[in-house]
Short mmCIF file of C-alpha atoms and ligand atoms in Angstrom, two decimals:
data_model
loop_
_atom_site.label_atom_id
_atom_site.label_comp_id
_atom_site.label_asym_id
_atom_site.label_seq_id
_atom_site.Cartn_x
_atom_site.Cartn_y
_atom_site.Cartn_z
CA MET C 82 210.19 216.98 180.17
CA ASP C 83 206.62 217.65 181.31
CA GLU C 84 206.23 219.94 184.27
CA LEU C 85 205.45 218.09 187.50
CA VAL C 86 202.98 220.77 188.51
CA VAL C 87 201.16 222.67 185.79
CA VAL C 88 200.43 226.25 186.82
CA ARG C 89 197.71 228.28 185.13
CA ASP C 90 196.20 231.65 186.04
CA ASP C 91 192.67 232.91 185.47
CA PRO C 92 192.16 236.66 185.12
CA SER C 93 189.79 236.37 188.10
CA GLY C 94 192.74 235.92 190.49
CA VAL C 95 192.52 232.12 190.62
CA ARG C 96 195.68 230.05 190.23
CA HIS C 97 195.21 226.43 189.15
CA LEU C 98 197.85 223.92 190.24
CA THR C 99 197.64 220.50 188.59
CA LEU C 100 199.67 217.51 189.79
CA ASN C 101 201.02 216.13 186.56
CA ARG C 102 202.13 212.50 186.71
CA PRO C 103 198.95 210.95 185.31
CA ASP C 104 200.59 207.64 184.31
CA ARG C 105 201.46 207.10 188.04
CA LEU C 106 198.09 208.46 189.24
CA ASN C 107 199.99 211.59 190.31
CA ALA C 108 201.83 209.64 193.01
CA LEU C 109 204.07 211.92 195.03
CA THR C 110 207.83 211.89 194.73
CA VAL C 111 210.22 214.15 196.59
CA GLU C 112 210.53 216.11 193.34
CA LEU C 113 206.78 216.48 192.88
CA GLY C 114 206.35 217.50 196.52
CA ALA C 115 209.08 220.12 196.10
CA ALA C 116 207.55 221.40 192.86
CA LEU C 117 204.19 221.78 194.57
CA ARG C 118 205.77 223.66 197.43
CA VAL C 119 207.51 226.02 195.02
CA ALA C 120 204.19 226.56 193.23
CA LEU C 121 202.46 227.33 196.53
CA ASP C 122 205.28 229.71 197.49
CA GLY C 123 204.64 231.39 194.15
CA CYS C 124 200.99 231.89 195.15
CA ALA C 125 202.03 233.44 198.45
CA ASP C 126 204.44 235.81 196.71
CA ASP C 127 201.99 237.06 194.09
CA GLU C 128 199.27 239.34 195.37
CA ARG C 129 197.25 238.90 192.17
CA VAL C 130 196.56 235.34 193.33
CA ARG C 131 193.58 235.38 195.68
CA ALA C 132 192.46 231.73 195.53
CA VAL C 133 194.07 228.45 194.52
CA VAL C 134 192.65 225.27 193.00
CA LEU C 135 194.63 222.05 193.41
CA THR C 136 193.72 219.08 191.22
CA GLY C 137 195.26 216.10 189.44
CA ALA C 138 195.87 215.39 185.76
CA GLY C 139 194.18 212.32 184.30
CA ARG C 140 191.92 209.95 186.20
CA ALA C 141 193.32 210.39 189.74
CA PHE C 142 193.87 213.17 192.21
CA CYS C 143 196.94 211.60 193.86
CA ALA C 144 197.84 208.01 194.80
CA GLY C 145 200.04 209.00 197.74
CA HIS C 146 203.76 208.46 197.94
CA ASP C 147 205.26 206.84 194.85
CA LEU C 148 206.13 203.36 196.07
CA SER C 149 208.42 202.57 193.13
CA ASP C 150 211.46 203.48 195.24
CA ARG C 151 210.33 200.88 197.77
CA ASP C 152 210.09 197.90 195.44
CA PRO C 153 211.66 194.96 197.37
CA ARG C 154 212.77 193.44 194.08
CA ARG C 155 215.14 196.39 193.69
CA THR C 156 216.14 197.38 197.23
CA SER C 157 216.34 195.70 200.62
CA ASP C 158 217.41 198.79 202.58
CA PRO C 159 214.74 199.94 205.05
CA PRO C 160 213.78 203.50 204.10
CA ASP C 161 214.00 206.47 206.47
CA LEU C 162 210.40 207.53 206.19
CA GLY C 163 210.74 209.98 209.08
CA GLY C 164 213.37 211.80 207.05
CA LEU C 165 211.12 211.81 204.02
CA LEU C 166 208.27 213.36 205.97
CA GLU C 167 210.55 215.87 207.67
CA GLU C 168 212.11 217.04 204.44
CA ALA C 169 209.37 216.66 201.88
CA TYR C 170 205.81 216.17 203.02
CA ASN C 171 205.49 217.95 206.38
CA PRO C 172 206.67 221.26 204.88
CA LEU C 173 204.21 220.73 202.02
CA ILE C 174 201.22 220.23 204.32
CA ARG C 175 202.30 223.21 206.43
CA ARG C 176 202.57 225.30 203.27
CA VAL C 177 199.00 224.44 202.23
CA ARG C 178 197.61 225.11 205.70
CA ASP C 179 199.50 228.35 206.24
CA LEU C 180 198.89 229.87 202.83
CA ASP C 181 197.04 233.13 203.41
CA ARG C 182 194.68 232.50 200.46
CA PRO C 183 191.89 229.90 200.27
CA VAL C 184 192.95 226.60 198.71
CA ILE C 185 190.32 224.40 197.06
CA ALA C 186 191.05 220.73 196.38
CA ALA C 187 189.17 219.61 193.27
CA VAL C 188 189.38 215.86 193.76
CA ASN C 189 188.93 214.39 190.31
CA GLY C 190 189.52 210.71 191.12
CA VAL C 191 191.14 208.52 193.72
CA ALA C 192 192.94 210.30 196.56
CA ALA C 193 195.00 207.73 198.45
CA GLY C 194 197.48 207.82 201.33
CA ALA C 195 199.38 211.09 201.41
CA GLY C 196 197.28 212.18 198.44
CA ALA C 197 194.07 211.86 200.47
CA ASN C 198 195.52 213.87 203.32
CA LEU C 199 196.95 216.49 200.98
CA ALA C 200 193.39 217.01 199.72
CA LEU C 201 191.96 217.10 203.25
CA ALA C 202 194.54 219.70 204.29
CA CYS C 203 193.04 222.11 201.77
CA ASP C 204 190.43 224.61 202.94
CA ILE C 205 187.54 223.40 200.83
CA VAL C 206 187.35 219.96 199.23
CA LEU C 207 185.07 219.46 196.24
CA ALA C 208 185.02 215.97 194.77
CA GLY C 209 183.71 214.52 191.56
CA ARG C 210 181.11 211.79 192.06
CA SER C 211 183.53 209.09 190.93
CA ALA C 212 186.29 210.21 193.30
CA SER C 213 187.24 208.14 196.32
CA PHE C 214 189.27 208.62 199.48
CA LEU C 215 191.53 205.87 200.76
CA GLN C 216 193.68 205.93 203.87
CA ALA C 217 195.92 203.33 202.26
CA PHE C 218 198.66 203.43 204.89
CA SER C 219 197.85 200.32 206.94
CA ARG C 220 197.73 198.25 203.75
CA ILE C 221 201.50 198.70 203.60
CA GLY C 222 202.15 198.68 207.34
CA LEU C 223 202.31 202.43 207.84
CA VAL C 224 200.65 205.10 209.97
CA PRO C 225 198.51 207.83 208.35
CA ASP C 226 200.73 210.84 207.72
CA CYS C 227 200.56 214.24 206.04
CA GLY C 228 198.36 215.32 208.94
CA GLY C 229 195.91 212.41 208.63
CA THR C 230 195.95 211.46 212.31
CA TRP C 231 195.17 215.08 213.17
CA LEU C 232 192.71 215.89 210.41
CA LEU C 233 190.61 212.72 210.38
CA PRO C 234 189.32 212.74 213.99
CA ARG C 235 188.59 216.45 213.70
CA LEU C 236 186.68 216.06 210.47
CA VAL C 237 184.74 212.84 211.10
CA ARG C 238 185.36 212.06 214.80
CA GLU C 239 187.17 209.13 216.30
CA ALA C 240 184.97 206.17 215.31
CA ARG C 241 185.08 206.96 211.61
CA ALA C 242 188.69 208.13 211.75
CA LYS C 243 189.72 204.78 213.19
CA GLY C 244 187.57 202.86 210.73
CA LEU C 245 189.11 204.72 207.80
CA ALA C 246 192.67 204.35 209.08
CA LEU C 247 192.59 200.77 210.38
CA LEU C 248 190.45 199.18 207.68
CA ALA C 249 191.99 201.16 204.79
CA GLU C 250 188.89 200.75 202.66
CA PRO C 251 188.03 203.42 200.09
CA ILE C 252 184.98 205.56 200.64
CA ASP C 253 183.21 207.18 197.75
CA ALA C 254 182.77 210.91 197.39
CA ALA C 255 179.10 210.85 198.41
CA THR C 256 179.97 209.07 201.67
CA ALA C 257 182.86 211.47 202.26
CA ALA C 258 180.46 214.40 201.91
CA ALA C 259 177.78 212.76 204.07
CA TRP C 260 180.35 212.16 206.81
CA GLY C 261 181.64 215.73 206.69
CA LEU C 262 185.07 214.70 205.45
CA ILE C 263 184.70 217.05 202.48
CA TRP C 264 182.60 220.07 201.55
CA ARG C 265 180.61 218.77 198.58
CA VAL C 266 180.30 216.16 195.84
CA VAL C 267 179.46 217.25 192.30
CA ASP C 268 179.02 215.51 188.98
CA ASP C 269 182.36 214.62 187.43
CA GLU C 270 181.78 216.69 184.31
CA GLU C 271 181.01 219.74 186.46
CA LEU C 272 183.96 219.50 188.83
CA ALA C 273 186.32 221.77 186.89
CA THR C 274 183.65 224.39 186.21
CA LEU C 275 182.26 224.42 189.74
CA SER C 276 185.64 224.43 191.48
CA THR C 277 186.75 227.30 189.24
CA ALA C 278 183.53 229.22 189.95
CA LEU C 279 183.93 228.67 193.69
CA ALA C 280 187.55 229.80 193.54
CA ALA C 281 186.59 232.88 191.50
CA ARG C 282 184.01 233.73 194.15
CA LEU C 283 186.67 233.43 196.86
CA ALA C 284 189.14 235.41 194.75
CA ALA C 285 186.62 238.26 194.69
CA GLY C 286 186.23 238.10 198.47
CA PRO C 287 187.90 239.77 201.45
CA THR C 288 191.29 238.05 201.20
CA ARG C 289 192.66 239.36 204.51
CA ALA C 290 189.54 238.32 206.41
CA TYR C 291 189.73 234.88 204.79
CA ALA C 292 193.36 234.51 205.88
CA LEU C 293 192.49 235.47 209.45
CA THR C 294 189.44 233.18 209.45
CA LYS C 295 191.52 230.27 208.21
CA ARG C 296 194.07 230.89 210.94
CA ALA C 297 191.39 231.31 213.60
CA ILE C 298 189.78 227.98 212.75
CA HIS C 299 193.16 226.22 212.70
CA GLU C 300 194.20 227.66 216.04
CA ALA C 301 190.82 226.92 217.66
CA GLY C 302 191.64 223.22 217.64
CA ALA C 303 194.47 223.76 220.08
CA THR C 304 192.97 226.16 222.56
CA ASP C 305 189.99 226.83 224.84
CA LEU C 306 187.15 229.29 224.36
CA ASP C 307 188.62 231.85 226.72
CA VAL C 308 191.87 232.12 224.80
CA GLN C 309 190.07 232.00 221.46
CA LEU C 310 187.83 234.92 222.47
CA ASP C 311 190.93 237.00 223.11
CA ARG C 312 192.39 236.00 219.78
CA GLU C 313 189.14 236.79 217.97
CA ARG C 314 189.34 240.26 219.48
CA ASP C 315 192.79 240.72 217.95
CA TRP C 316 191.91 239.23 214.57
CA GLN C 317 188.72 241.28 214.37
CA ARG C 318 190.66 244.42 215.25
CA GLU C 319 192.93 243.65 212.28
CA ALA C 320 190.05 242.80 209.95
CA GLY C 321 188.19 245.93 210.99
CA ARG C 322 191.07 248.04 209.73
CA THR C 323 191.07 246.56 206.21
CA ALA C 324 189.80 248.49 203.22
CA ASP C 325 187.60 245.48 202.44
CA HIS C 326 185.70 245.88 205.70
CA GLY C 327 185.01 249.51 204.85
CA GLU C 328 183.90 248.48 201.37
CA GLY C 329 181.66 245.70 202.74
CA VAL C 330 179.84 248.08 205.06
CA ALA C 331 179.54 250.78 202.36
CA ALA C 332 178.10 248.21 199.97
CA PHE C 333 175.58 247.13 202.61
CA PHE C 334 174.28 250.67 202.98
CA ASP C 335 174.35 251.29 199.23
CA ARG C 336 172.41 248.03 198.69
CA ARG C 337 174.96 246.81 196.12
CA PRO C 338 177.41 243.90 195.96
CA PRO C 339 180.79 244.70 197.53
CA ARG C 340 183.91 245.15 195.39
CA PHE C 341 186.59 243.64 197.60
CA GLU C 342 190.19 244.23 196.60
CA GLY C 343 191.88 241.88 199.03
CA ARG C 344 193.34 244.70 201.14
O1 LIG R 130 207.40 207.03 201.76
C1 LIG R 130 206.52 206.57 202.46
O2 LIG R 130 205.98 205.49 202.26
C2 LIG R 130 206.05 207.44 203.59
C3 LIG R 130 204.96 208.21 203.13
C4 LIG R 130 203.84 207.55 202.87
C5 LIG R 130 202.70 208.30 202.39
C6 LIG R 130 201.81 207.42 201.58
O3 LIG R 130 201.18 207.97 200.74
S1 LIG R 130 201.71 205.76 201.92
C7 LIG R 130 200.48 205.23 200.76
C8 LIG R 130 201.04 205.07 199.38
N1 LIG R 130 199.98 204.86 198.44
C9 LIG R 130 199.37 203.68 198.32
O4 LIG R 130 199.62 202.74 199.03
C10 LIG R 130 198.34 203.57 197.21
C11 LIG R 130 198.85 202.63 196.15
N2 LIG R 130 197.94 202.60 195.04
C12 LIG R 130 196.77 201.92 195.08
O5 LIG R 130 196.38 201.36 196.07
C13 LIG R 130 195.98 201.94 193.83
O6 LIG R 130 196.81 202.22 192.74
C14 LIG R 130 194.82 202.96 193.85
C15 LIG R 130 193.74 202.50 194.83
C16 LIG R 130 195.32 204.36 194.24
C17 LIG R 130 194.20 203.06 192.44
O7 LIG R 130 193.86 201.76 191.98
P1 LIG R 130 193.52 201.52 190.45
O8 LIG R 130 193.11 200.10 190.33
O9 LIG R 130 192.56 202.55 190.01
O10 LIG R 130 194.88 201.81 189.65
P2 LIG R 130 196.18 200.88 189.56
O11 LIG R 130 196.06 199.98 188.40
O12 LIG R 130 196.45 200.26 190.90
O13 LIG R 130 197.32 201.98 189.31
C18 LIG R 130 197.57 202.50 188.01
C19 LIG R 130 199.07 202.65 187.84
O14 LIG R 130 199.55 203.56 188.82
C20 LIG R 130 199.77 201.32 188.11
O15 LIG R 130 200.92 201.26 187.30
P3 LIG R 130 200.94 200.36 185.96
O16 LIG R 130 200.59 198.96 186.36
O17 LIG R 130 199.89 200.97 185.06
O18 LIG R 130 202.33 200.51 185.43
C21 LIG R 130 200.19 201.47 189.55
O19 LIG R 130 201.30 200.66 189.89
C22 LIG R 130 200.55 202.94 189.61
N3 LIG R 130 200.46 203.45 190.97
C23 LIG R 130 199.35 203.66 191.69
N4 LIG R 130 199.67 204.12 192.89
C24 LIG R 130 201.01 204.17 192.93
C25 LIG R 130 201.52 203.76 191.71
N5 LIG R 130 202.83 203.70 191.45
C26 LIG R 130 203.66 204.08 192.46
N6 LIG R 130 203.23 204.50 193.66
C27 LIG R 130 201.93 204.57 193.95
N7 LIG R 130 201.52 205.02 195.16
#
């Protein structure tokens, strides 16, 4: 049987994770969600991995939860979607957010429902020009999940967040970039190359400082400036003690590029 998540390493320290159910547009099942979590755990446990690229096989990034198990022609039992989120998808989103390495979503096609919010939970989202983002939830009488109600208003503010969620219309990658929903749109044929190059650049960067920066930005959303200033003091104290900080300063004075080792 094909692997649900294909894992491939570059010598540059980049790990590529590819959702691999192309015939279902990489729709998420409990099994696929679990496989992705295991793959992300594997990134956390391997210090050679210093950046991660998440993408989809075939023409889509991810079409959200696989609705096959919901087909009313086959079942009339109402599903426990809270249980599904608790067990499968919330831990997945937390795993992406908490990973202490940068995660790039290379959105190669449609990203719908949970698939859209999985992409948006990544640290940097690059999308191919033909990609689209669809908060599909209200089309099937659901609420945005996988962090969508938290991420959307922060990324694009309330008016656009509500428009996206209530109207459930797709937006193209150029609009997503113009609205600040994602980092950048690139030509489809360049997506793999450019996302790999970006990840390689991050993999050659100060991994500890990136982890602290990621955490600082996440925590800033839930605090005030006064508290955040105190936390920045603590994070900077930690970053200041890394070998990479010493190397960065030495490189500045030597007028050469730094050689960060992620320590
Ligand atoms: O469990 C819960 O519900 C709680 C958690 C919810 C999280 C969610 O993600 S809710 C949202 C679920 N996702 C959707 O509602 C999106 C459903 N898909 C679509 O709206 C469209 O497929 C797309 C807009 C994503 C793409 O459209 P298009 O025209 O490019 O492709 P298509 O022809 O619709 O799909 C191609 C195949 O993939 C097709 O199968 P077939 O006819 O070739 O055998 C289609 O049924 C299948 N597919 C697409 N999305 C899903 C799916 N099969 C199962 N589940 C899907 N989500």
